[in-house]
XYZ file of C-alpha atoms in Angstrom:
703
model
C -247.680 60.687 131.779
C -248.942 57.507 130.120
C -247.919 54.091 131.431
C -247.091 51.472 128.845
C -247.619 47.760 129.775
C -244.690 45.531 129.143
C -245.006 43.254 126.176
C -245.174 39.439 126.790
C -242.111 37.532 125.977
C -241.516 34.122 124.444
C -241.478 32.527 127.915
C -245.046 33.644 128.695
C -246.398 32.244 125.439
C -244.778 28.914 126.091
C -246.331 28.792 129.572
C -249.801 29.459 128.188
C -249.381 26.784 125.526
C -248.166 24.306 128.145
C -251.222 24.912 130.350
C -253.575 24.624 127.367
C -251.897 21.409 126.287
C -252.245 19.941 129.772
C -255.942 20.785 129.798
C -256.491 19.178 126.401
C -254.517 16.049 127.391
C -256.584 15.787 130.601
C -259.846 16.044 128.710
C -258.828 13.354 126.247
C -257.637 11.124 129.104
C -261.017 11.437 130.833
C -262.820 10.747 127.537
C -260.733 7.654 126.802
C -261.168 6.417 130.405
C -264.936 6.678 130.087
C -264.925 4.930 126.713
C -262.773 2.152 128.156
C -265.203 1.704 131.052
C -268.244 1.628 128.830
C -266.841 -0.693 126.184
C -264.673 -2.969 128.286
C -265.429 -2.795 131.982
C -269.255 -2.423 131.815
C -269.760 -3.990 128.396
C -271.832 -6.945 129.655
C -274.309 -4.724 131.475
C -275.036 -2.624 128.418
C -275.144 -5.649 126.163
C -277.835 -7.165 128.373
C -279.789 -3.906 128.379
C -279.482 -3.682 124.618
C -280.685 -7.238 124.161
C -283.620 -6.603 126.503
C -284.742 -3.734 124.333
C -284.615 -5.870 121.187
C -285.953 -9.218 122.488
C -289.394 -10.356 123.561
C -290.406 -13.371 125.606
C -293.519 -15.464 124.922
C -294.592 -17.751 127.789
C -295.850 -21.244 126.898
C -297.613 -23.668 129.221
C -296.719 -27.383 129.350
C -299.343 -30.168 129.524
C -300.440 -31.251 132.992
C -299.684 -34.679 134.359
C -302.235 -37.460 134.243
C -304.259 -38.712 137.218
C -304.569 -42.483 137.569
C -306.268 -44.873 139.959
C -304.337 -47.379 142.065
C -304.295 -49.878 139.179
C -303.042 -47.438 136.570
C -306.356 -46.659 134.892
C -306.239 -43.109 133.544
C -308.882 -40.964 135.233
C -307.787 -37.574 133.880
C -305.816 -37.121 130.656
C -305.240 -34.362 128.117
C -306.637 -33.752 124.652
C -306.126 -31.091 121.999
C -308.736 -28.377 121.322
C -308.687 -25.233 119.217
C -309.278 -21.923 121.001
C -309.842 -18.446 119.596
C -307.675 -15.543 120.611
C -305.512 -12.605 119.580
C -301.843 -12.863 118.685
C -300.792 -9.483 120.003
C -297.603 -9.370 117.963
C -299.503 -10.030 114.751
C -302.276 -7.600 115.689
C -299.760 -4.836 116.286
C -298.094 -5.482 112.925
C -301.533 -5.155 111.297
C -302.007 -1.680 112.707
C -304.088 -2.349 115.830
C -301.587 -0.709 118.144
C -300.428 -1.797 121.587
C -303.496 -0.738 123.560
C -301.201 1.104 125.964
C -302.806 4.527 125.676
C -300.211 5.907 123.259
C -301.807 4.506 120.102
C -302.528 6.769 117.153
C -306.162 7.554 116.383
C -306.025 5.406 113.247
C -304.757 2.402 115.258
C -307.458 2.824 117.879
C -310.174 3.111 115.245
C -308.935 0.011 113.377
C -308.785 -1.995 116.600
C -312.299 -0.911 117.594
C -313.724 -1.910 114.199
C -311.960 -5.285 114.324
C -313.127 -6.123 117.845
C -316.701 -5.080 117.114
C -316.801 -7.363 114.060
C -315.382 -10.173 116.186
C -317.906 -9.642 118.984
C -320.750 -9.523 116.491
C -319.613 -12.778 114.825
C -319.350 -14.609 118.151
C -322.733 -13.345 119.305
C -324.356 -14.549 116.066
C -322.830 -17.962 116.662
C -324.510 -18.203 120.069
C -321.591 -16.914 122.162
C -322.729 -13.525 123.568
C -319.611 -11.308 123.569
C -319.129 -7.596 124.176
C -316.638 -5.490 122.266
C -315.582 -3.877 125.552
C -314.648 -7.264 127.022
C -312.269 -7.982 124.130
C -310.772 -4.484 124.387
C -310.217 -4.954 128.120
C -308.346 -8.202 127.503
C -306.220 -6.579 124.833
C -305.268 -3.716 127.136
C -304.577 -5.971 130.127
C -301.002 -5.159 131.182
C -300.462 -8.715 132.431
C -300.114 -9.829 128.816
C -296.820 -9.155 127.102
C -296.551 -7.380 123.721
C -296.133 -10.721 121.928
C -298.480 -12.948 123.957
C -301.463 -14.912 122.759
C -304.611 -13.619 124.439
C -307.413 -16.225 124.581
C -310.877 -14.825 123.986
C -312.770 -18.117 124.034
C -311.410 -20.918 126.160
C -313.563 -23.705 124.739
C -313.120 -25.586 121.466
C -314.396 -23.298 118.716
C -314.856 -26.057 116.191
C -313.655 -26.418 112.630
C -316.299 -24.112 111.109
C -315.292 -21.061 113.135
C -311.616 -21.839 112.690
C -312.042 -21.932 108.921
C -314.169 -18.769 108.895
C -311.592 -16.727 110.817
C -308.829 -18.042 108.590
C -310.695 -17.208 105.369
C -311.586 -13.698 106.590
C -308.207 -12.802 108.064
C -308.437 -9.294 106.605
C -311.565 -8.650 108.657
C -309.961 -10.062 111.808
C -306.306 -9.013 111.774
C -304.361 -10.664 114.584
C -307.237 -13.034 115.462
C -306.180 -16.669 115.218
C -307.384 -20.137 116.240
C -304.692 -21.921 118.194
C -304.360 -25.512 119.455
C -303.948 -26.151 123.193
C -304.259 -29.094 125.574
C -307.180 -29.366 127.995
C -308.282 -31.908 130.592
C -310.110 -35.019 129.430
C -312.195 -37.373 131.638
C -312.494 -40.910 130.239
C -314.839 -42.006 133.066
C -317.194 -39.048 132.786
C -318.702 -37.998 136.109
C -317.004 -40.656 138.257
C -315.107 -39.213 141.231
C -315.721 -35.686 139.915
C -315.570 -33.908 143.301
C -312.530 -35.917 144.319
C -310.598 -35.182 141.123
C -311.433 -31.494 141.076
C -310.923 -29.266 138.055
C -308.592 -26.675 136.574
C -309.294 -23.100 135.608
C -307.667 -19.832 134.566
C -305.258 -18.583 137.222
C -306.465 -15.499 139.085
C -304.863 -13.156 141.577
C -306.201 -15.015 144.615
C -304.558 -18.217 143.364
C -301.205 -16.486 143.432
C -301.761 -15.639 147.090
C -302.817 -19.140 148.070
C -300.915 -21.918 149.746
C -300.316 -23.489 146.336
C -298.249 -20.737 144.792
C -296.228 -17.781 146.040
C -297.029 -14.135 145.415
C -294.539 -14.174 142.543
C -296.638 -16.794 140.780
C -294.225 -19.636 141.348
C -295.072 -22.964 142.934
C -294.221 -22.668 146.583
C -292.523 -26.057 146.841
C -291.539 -27.198 143.354
C -291.604 -30.961 143.021
C -288.181 -31.183 141.425
C -286.553 -27.909 142.352
C -287.355 -25.835 139.256
C -289.751 -22.914 139.291
C -293.061 -23.165 137.437
C -294.185 -19.568 136.905
C -297.715 -18.682 135.808
C -298.927 -16.281 133.178
C -302.468 -14.794 133.063
C -303.599 -17.332 130.457
C -302.302 -20.369 132.360
C -304.433 -22.866 134.247
C -304.160 -24.005 137.831
C -305.837 -26.681 139.938
C -309.021 -25.291 141.460
C -310.348 -28.181 143.522
C -309.845 -31.789 144.574
C -306.538 -33.505 143.847
C -305.968 -31.091 140.933
C -305.551 -28.406 143.578
C -303.876 -30.437 146.312
C -301.176 -31.857 144.024
C -300.712 -28.847 141.743
C -296.963 -28.782 142.212
C -296.642 -32.250 140.716
C -299.359 -32.117 138.072
C -298.335 -28.743 136.653
C -295.880 -29.027 133.807
C -292.737 -26.961 133.632
C -293.509 -24.021 131.311
C -291.031 -22.467 128.915
C -290.326 -19.231 127.126
C -289.849 -18.520 123.438
C -287.391 -15.645 123.079
C -287.726 -13.667 119.850
C -285.711 -10.771 118.473
C -287.568 -7.706 117.245
C -286.681 -4.428 115.573
C -287.272 -0.949 116.924
C -290.929 -1.164 115.836
C -291.454 -4.471 117.633
C -291.546 -6.576 114.459
C -290.113 -10.065 114.716
C -286.651 -10.531 113.229
C -285.954 -14.056 114.383
C -286.149 -16.624 117.207
C -283.316 -16.700 119.727
C -284.554 -19.537 121.943
C -287.198 -22.233 121.720
C -289.115 -23.214 124.886
C -288.065 -26.262 126.871
C -291.398 -27.601 128.059
C -291.733 -30.570 130.348
C -295.107 -32.218 130.987
C -296.312 -32.557 134.565
C -295.824 -35.737 136.554
C -298.420 -38.507 136.788
C -300.343 -38.850 140.052
C -301.495 -42.312 141.174
C -304.457 -42.216 143.562
C -305.369 -44.774 146.216
C -308.898 -45.199 144.866
C -310.032 -48.128 142.731
C -312.160 -46.652 139.952
C -314.135 -49.887 139.578
C -315.066 -49.835 143.268
C -315.709 -46.093 143.030
C -318.150 -46.660 140.181
C -319.998 -49.355 142.142
C -320.322 -47.169 145.242
C -321.571 -44.185 143.227
C -324.085 -46.309 141.364
C -325.492 -47.954 144.516
C -325.552 -44.654 146.431
C -327.480 -42.887 143.649
C -329.946 -45.796 143.419
C -330.610 -45.810 147.180
C -331.162 -42.058 147.252
C -333.579 -42.319 144.330
C -335.459 -45.103 146.143
C -335.762 -42.930 149.273
C -336.522 -39.690 147.446
C -339.292 -37.134 148.077
C -342.637 -38.730 148.859
C -341.375 -42.259 149.473
C -342.241 -43.968 152.734
C -339.564 -43.886 155.431
C -341.607 -45.745 158.039
C -345.200 -46.149 159.077
C -345.737 -42.488 159.937
C -343.259 -40.375 157.979
C -342.017 -39.851 154.440
C -338.480 -39.760 153.136
C -336.992 -36.843 151.280
C -333.497 -38.058 150.337
C -331.689 -35.929 147.760
C -328.037 -36.225 148.701
C -325.570 -38.524 150.398
C -322.016 -39.759 150.664
C -320.073 -42.970 151.168
C -316.396 -43.629 151.904
C -314.310 -46.829 151.965
C -310.931 -46.933 153.751
C -308.432 -49.757 154.144
C -307.954 -49.966 157.939
C -304.575 -51.669 157.620
C -302.751 -48.542 156.450
C -305.305 -45.812 155.725
C -305.739 -45.433 151.928
C -309.131 -44.260 150.663
C -310.433 -46.865 148.225
C -313.608 -45.023 147.211
C -315.143 -41.634 148.013
C -318.600 -40.952 146.593
C -320.688 -37.803 146.864
C -324.192 -37.363 145.426
C -325.375 -35.438 143.490
C -322.394 -35.168 141.192
C -321.512 -33.203 138.041
C -319.741 -33.547 134.723
C -316.224 -32.069 135.008
C -316.104 -31.454 131.253
C -318.449 -28.520 131.899
C -315.514 -26.724 133.470
C -312.976 -27.471 130.754
C -311.838 -24.210 129.165
C -313.973 -22.016 131.384
C -317.614 -21.968 132.417
C -320.471 -19.507 132.227
C -321.636 -17.728 135.351
C -325.075 -19.292 134.951
C -323.672 -22.839 134.861
C -321.300 -22.142 137.735
C -324.151 -20.835 139.897
C -326.246 -23.861 139.090
C -323.483 -26.301 140.039
C -323.073 -24.546 143.392
C -326.673 -23.657 144.158
C -328.534 -24.914 147.196
C -331.587 -25.565 145.056
C -329.583 -28.035 142.960
C -328.040 -29.491 146.170
C -324.548 -28.239 145.302
C -323.293 -30.969 142.951
C -319.708 -29.685 143.150
C -319.585 -30.087 146.939
C -317.599 -33.107 148.121
C -319.893 -34.152 150.967
C -317.499 -36.854 152.093
C -315.134 -34.239 153.516
C -316.890 -30.861 153.413
C -320.291 -31.638 154.941
C -320.889 -32.803 158.513
C -323.881 -34.604 160.009
C -325.127 -35.802 163.376
C -323.659 -39.334 163.711
C -326.551 -40.857 165.669
C -325.897 -44.247 167.216
C -322.685 -44.776 165.228
C -321.200 -42.462 167.888
C -321.760 -45.106 170.566
C -318.293 -46.372 169.658
C -316.951 -43.208 171.301
C -319.286 -43.197 174.328
C -318.469 -46.821 175.130
C -314.733 -46.107 174.906
C -315.106 -43.067 177.193
C -317.040 -45.051 179.825
C -314.470 -47.870 179.784
C -311.475 -45.507 179.813
C -312.845 -43.557 182.766
C -313.673 -46.884 184.489
C -317.261 -45.759 184.895
C -318.380 -49.202 183.760
C -316.970 -52.608 182.930
C -318.117 -54.630 179.915
C -320.304 -56.600 182.314
C -322.263 -53.541 183.448
C -325.956 -54.362 182.988
C -328.846 -51.960 182.507
C -332.534 -52.781 182.345
C -333.698 -51.115 179.145
C -337.400 -50.375 179.538
C -337.514 -48.228 176.407
C -337.287 -44.934 178.271
C -334.778 -43.249 180.562
C -335.501 -40.652 183.231
C -332.708 -38.343 184.315
C -331.823 -38.671 187.992
C -333.295 -35.898 190.118
C -334.836 -34.128 187.114
C -337.726 -31.827 188.062
C -337.939 -29.441 185.087
C -337.217 -29.328 181.383
C -336.891 -32.539 179.410
C -336.499 -35.339 181.941
C -337.403 -38.424 179.904
C -335.508 -39.807 176.885
C -336.458 -42.901 174.924
C -335.282 -45.472 172.424
C -336.460 -45.348 168.829
C -340.243 -45.791 168.981
C -339.843 -46.483 172.736
C -338.944 -50.125 172.118
C -337.587 -51.910 175.220
C -334.526 -54.185 174.979
C -334.639 -55.637 178.470
C -331.500 -56.508 180.393
C -328.401 -55.539 178.354
C -324.688 -55.473 178.950
C -322.209 -53.516 176.798
C -321.953 -56.114 174.049
C -325.703 -56.459 173.659
C -326.271 -52.713 174.043
C -324.148 -52.177 170.922
C -325.802 -55.022 169.029
C -329.381 -53.888 169.668
C -328.434 -50.175 169.848
C -329.930 -49.538 173.267
C -330.183 -45.789 173.653
C -331.089 -45.955 177.336
C -327.869 -47.827 178.114
C -325.852 -44.960 176.686
C -328.188 -42.329 178.187
C -327.224 -43.827 181.536
C -323.516 -43.444 180.700
C -323.972 -39.826 179.612
C -325.960 -39.050 182.763
C -323.421 -40.652 185.121
C -320.393 -39.070 183.403
C -321.884 -35.607 183.794
C -322.976 -36.096 187.396
C -319.505 -37.437 188.195
C -317.679 -34.651 186.358
C -315.756 -33.796 189.514
C -314.012 -37.139 189.001
C -314.230 -37.681 185.245
C -314.000 -34.088 184.034
C -316.735 -32.345 182.068
C -315.656 -33.584 178.619
C -314.908 -37.286 178.982
C -316.947 -38.219 175.894
C -315.391 -35.393 173.884
C -311.897 -36.521 174.832
C -312.554 -39.990 173.423
C -314.134 -38.410 170.333
C -310.951 -36.487 169.616
C -308.887 -39.650 170.089
C -310.914 -41.253 167.279
C -310.312 -38.225 165.050
C -313.599 -36.329 165.473
C -313.689 -32.576 165.892
C -310.605 -31.940 163.758
C -309.597 -32.324 160.138
C -308.372 -35.779 159.250
C -305.358 -34.355 157.425
C -306.226 -35.914 154.072
C -304.545 -34.167 151.103
C -307.725 -32.561 149.817
C -308.890 -28.936 150.103
C -312.022 -27.708 151.870
C -312.149 -30.395 154.541
C -314.484 -29.699 157.461
C -313.418 -30.386 161.030
C -316.952 -31.297 162.073
C -318.030 -30.383 165.607
C -317.393 -31.866 169.031
C -319.170 -29.485 171.363
C -317.840 -28.995 174.900
C -319.006 -26.849 177.851
C -316.192 -24.401 177.083
C -317.129 -24.250 173.412
C -320.782 -23.618 174.245
C -319.915 -20.673 176.510
C -317.651 -19.083 173.878
C -320.173 -19.571 171.122
C -323.047 -18.258 173.224
C -321.094 -15.171 174.232
C -320.228 -14.476 170.603
C -323.911 -14.500 169.558
C -326.450 -15.032 172.354
C -329.418 -14.720 169.969
C -328.597 -18.053 168.343
C -328.703 -20.090 171.539
C -331.253 -20.831 174.264
C -328.681 -21.587 176.963
C -325.055 -20.860 177.831
C -324.131 -23.549 180.351
C -323.773 -27.197 179.422
C -326.445 -29.383 180.991
C -326.927 -33.058 181.726
C -329.364 -33.065 178.799
C -326.574 -31.940 176.476
C -324.403 -34.767 177.751
C -327.147 -37.331 177.310
C -327.810 -36.175 173.745
C -324.133 -36.315 172.823
C -323.868 -39.845 174.255
C -325.973 -41.134 171.343
C -324.566 -38.816 168.663
C -327.195 -36.083 168.832
C -327.071 -32.438 169.839
C -323.804 -30.548 169.661
C -321.906 -33.144 167.638
C -321.379 -33.540 163.882
C -319.012 -35.642 161.800
C -318.017 -35.984 158.159
C -318.418 -39.307 156.359
C -314.631 -39.531 156.068
C -314.159 -39.000 159.801
C -316.739 -41.684 160.532
C -315.127 -44.239 158.244
C -311.692 -43.417 159.659
C -312.877 -43.753 163.266
C -314.169 -47.283 162.615
C -311.069 -48.095 160.589
C -309.110 -47.097 163.700
C -311.172 -49.443 165.849
C -310.967 -52.238 163.264
C -307.149 -52.164 163.176
C -306.825 -52.250 166.944
C -306.504 -48.538 167.684
C -304.109 -46.863 165.256
C -305.535 -43.572 164.000
C -303.991 -42.769 160.622
C -304.226 -39.832 158.286
C -306.419 -41.061 155.409
C -304.346 -41.061 152.232
C -305.545 -40.290 148.723
C -302.236 -40.505 146.802
C -300.029 -43.550 146.249
C -297.169 -42.195 144.227
C -296.006 -39.640 141.685
C -294.174 -40.953 138.611
C -292.572 -39.715 135.425
C -292.656 -41.930 132.282
C -289.377 -42.805 130.599
C -290.921 -43.537 127.192
C -294.297 -42.186 126.086
C -295.053 -45.044 123.691
C -295.225 -47.701 126.410
C -298.213 -48.536 128.678
C -298.731 -46.320 131.682
C -299.126 -49.357 133.970
C -295.641 -50.632 133.077
C -293.773 -49.685 136.260
C -290.445 -50.463 134.612
C -291.142 -47.514 132.329
C -291.525 -44.921 135.075
C -289.231 -42.940 137.253
C -290.498 -42.682 140.822
C -290.731 -39.023 141.857
C -292.334 -39.626 145.238
C -294.221 -42.283 147.145
C -296.679 -41.528 149.949
C -296.288 -43.620 153.086
C -298.948 -44.159 155.791
C -298.921 -41.523 158.509
C -299.869 -42.484 162.071
C -301.585 -39.733 164.027
C -302.456 -41.242 167.387
C -303.200 -44.469 169.248
C -306.530 -45.250 170.875
C -306.063 -47.460 173.909
C -308.369 -49.604 176.018
C -307.561 -50.141 179.715
C -308.184 -53.897 179.455
C -307.826 -56.209 176.404
C -311.206 -57.818 177.001
C -312.906 -54.437 176.721
C -311.904 -54.163 173.073
C -313.002 -57.737 172.315
C -316.413 -57.206 173.933
C -317.045 -54.110 171.845
C -315.828 -55.969 168.744
C -318.351 -58.749 169.456
C -321.075 -56.134 169.865
C -320.372 -54.757 166.390
C -320.288 -58.292 164.962
C -323.718 -58.909 166.487
C -325.237 -55.985 164.558
C -325.163 -58.174 161.429
C -324.776 -61.717 162.845
C -327.119 -61.784 165.838
C -330.874 -62.289 165.264
C -331.407 -59.256 167.485
C -328.864 -57.137 165.590
C -330.230 -53.870 164.221
C -329.063 -54.681 160.668
C -329.253 -58.465 160.691
C -332.398 -58.667 158.535
C -330.906 -56.467 155.838
C -327.585 -58.298 156.033
C -329.244 -61.673 155.395
C -330.574 -60.242 152.131
C -327.078 -59.342 150.907
C -324.515 -61.205 153.035
C -320.777 -60.939 152.503
C -318.584 -63.997 152.039
C -316.634 -63.112 155.185
C -318.007 -61.931 158.549
C -318.944 -58.278 158.643
C -319.261 -56.041 161.701
C -320.992 -52.694 161.813
C -323.216 -50.145 163.487
C -326.464 -48.556 162.448
C -327.269 -44.944 163.126
C -330.449 -42.866 162.858
C -330.038 -39.147 163.533
C -333.031 -36.920 164.148
C -333.011 -33.502 162.459
C -335.556 -30.820 163.327
C -338.324 -30.475 160.691
C -336.712 -33.133 158.486
C -336.842 -36.852 157.977
C -334.213 -38.865 159.850
C -330.655 -39.179 158.563
C -329.695 -42.758 157.775
C -326.177 -43.895 158.717
C -324.296 -47.163 158.677
C -320.649 -48.079 159.242
C -319.177 -51.511 158.553
C -315.783 -53.183 158.633
C -314.656 -56.560 157.364
C -313.488 -59.215 157.162
C -314.439 -59.062 160.857
C -313.010 -62.337 162.145
C -311.187 -60.863 165.097
C -308.057 -62.724 163.954
C -306.888 -60.363 161.208
C -307.006 -56.687 160.408
C -310.028 -55.803 158.322
C -309.354 -54.649 154.771
C -312.443 -52.474 154.387
C -314.168 -49.879 156.571
C -317.157 -48.242 154.909
C -319.337 -45.370 156.135
C -322.528 -44.277 154.389
C -324.650 -41.248 155.290
C -327.934 -40.420 153.531
C -329.845 -37.456 154.971
C -333.651 -37.727 155.129
C -333.621 -41.398 154.177
C -335.014 -42.815 157.436
C -333.576 -45.464 159.713
C -329.987 -46.514 159.301
C -331.010 -50.129 158.860
C -333.440 -49.270 156.065
C -331.249 -47.181 153.697
C -327.553 -46.762 154.499
C -327.127 -50.370 155.680
C -328.597 -52.137 152.599
C -326.618 -49.894 150.294
C -323.398 -50.665 152.199
C -324.114 -54.393 152.214
C -324.729 -54.455 148.458
C -321.292 -52.932 147.821
C -319.334 -55.062 150.291
C -321.055 -58.236 149.139
C -319.710 -57.665 145.630
C -316.295 -56.853 147.067
C -316.184 -59.999 149.171
C -317.163 -62.160 146.180
C -314.679 -60.490 143.844
C -317.571 -59.387 141.670
C -316.937 -55.647 141.383
C -317.664 -54.891 137.702
C -315.289 -52.816 135.594
C -316.170 -49.133 135.553
C -317.689 -48.114 132.206
C -315.539 -45.831 130.090
C -317.779 -42.907 129.259
C -315.567 -41.221 126.686
C -312.964 -42.487 124.259
C -309.508 -41.009 124.689
C -308.492 -38.734 121.839
C -305.621 -40.544 120.095
C -304.162 -37.231 118.901
C -303.822 -35.860 122.399
C -300.352 -35.488 123.858
C -299.638 -37.404 127.041
C -299.877 -35.461 130.245
C -296.887 -37.051 131.874
């Protein structure tokens, strides 16, 4: 028998419709909830994403701040040049593609043809350029899709600018664009000190100047100063050390583009702010005089000239530094040979760079005042005398009979006899006269006794005094690449020997090492800056300061008023003297006796530099110390340090150290050069530094 299913009634149909209606209502509720969230709750997020898709940012660099001397004379300014490059936005609109690997064959072919024509044109004009180099720049992912990519950093001149403009169909996207570059009114003066700027590279972004994100590590006024690949950064000297002040605050142009990347309009103009002005402690007039006299003395003592009766000079380089002992500012810092910083404006060829840094050319870019160290010779007797007095080994009245030679006590092997220069005997000398006549045997005796009494005095008494005067460590001056020099100790010799025994003939410190160090020979070397600062410390009574190179940082209120008008500037920062240590003497008369010894170097008939001083005397008394350092297989290094006015009643205003390698005796080269400078200073006859280049009146101010 068949079974017949019951038919559904009206109630079942209504139930099904109710369930279906509930499902539909639920679906619409979920849809409306999502729409509400997207359009109301999360509207801002999607608006920002939408804007990001349709906007592009173009980074623009602001002019750098100016660099001035202590009197407001502009040492580094800005001027306008025209550089050649590719406007990537324009190039893309002309069918050259993005260079991102997704370009169509026609775009790639058009770009290749354009870049080859450009490379050929530049090569014909004497600027060897490869097509591949331009292509690499264009494909560099560091550049945004609307950036300007510089191909040539230097001024291309009006002819090339006009040619590219007239043949724009042959060079789509290639434009000549104005930009500001560094300008040096005084030419080569203070070149190593000022430094230079160059294209930022990856290592710059990992340096102490900027963070890994490309932002200044310690912004001068709180705002970030990000870098783009085409931006410049300080590469040396004060340009590097004070980058965070000198760098202007860059800005971004925000443009709106369509789906194809074509510009629709500009949403935001950049807000650029020039960098701040940096005032240095140096006097450019004094700097010019020091550089001129230093170069002249080196030329006079050059290869083949007579150093003394038996040897020839071979001077090719040198350095001289002047410090104000009262509070530590550097007034002049000269290094020879020098270079023209305009060679580095807008980039430099590898050939020129190698020449400026080559040993054969004596490394013109090297700032020898801080980066090169030399044996100090007898100028180091300042330290040895202080050590002997501090350890109470001697009193100022200690007398030694200088017979011209000194024999080490109990010596039976090795070098036992040491002598004065040319074996000249000075007779009976106390401390004051030993300094004045530069008696080596007097200080040999001190070095010998200190070492033999090391159970009482320690094995580094001389080195301890050296460190008190600032030797063996960086001075702390705000300049990169400073050398710490060398103050060798018994511990240092052991470590160094163990690290590389092949370089040394002995491991243990000997009495001979101590005797050599006592007169500034052997395992001791100093920079010209350290030497000037040590004598500045003595001249001011014993306060060791960090040499300063910057006076202040300012921001002009109105650009049409003179830079030297201090009522027109806002002070950003001033740099105050920094005390580092105090050098003490056990008894007051010990200092005065040493002071008299240094005065005698120029004033006493027996003084080692008195003859040269009489030929160029200063108006006020001048104290000093000669130094002659022997270097194996080379002519002697000439050194002289002076400070004045040296009345003993007031703090000296000038301490000057000059070092000229292979120029002979200190009294014959470094001393006359130093006297010629300080004589002009004492008479108020320092001539104005010549302006080598006229400032471009169209250039925007850097600060």
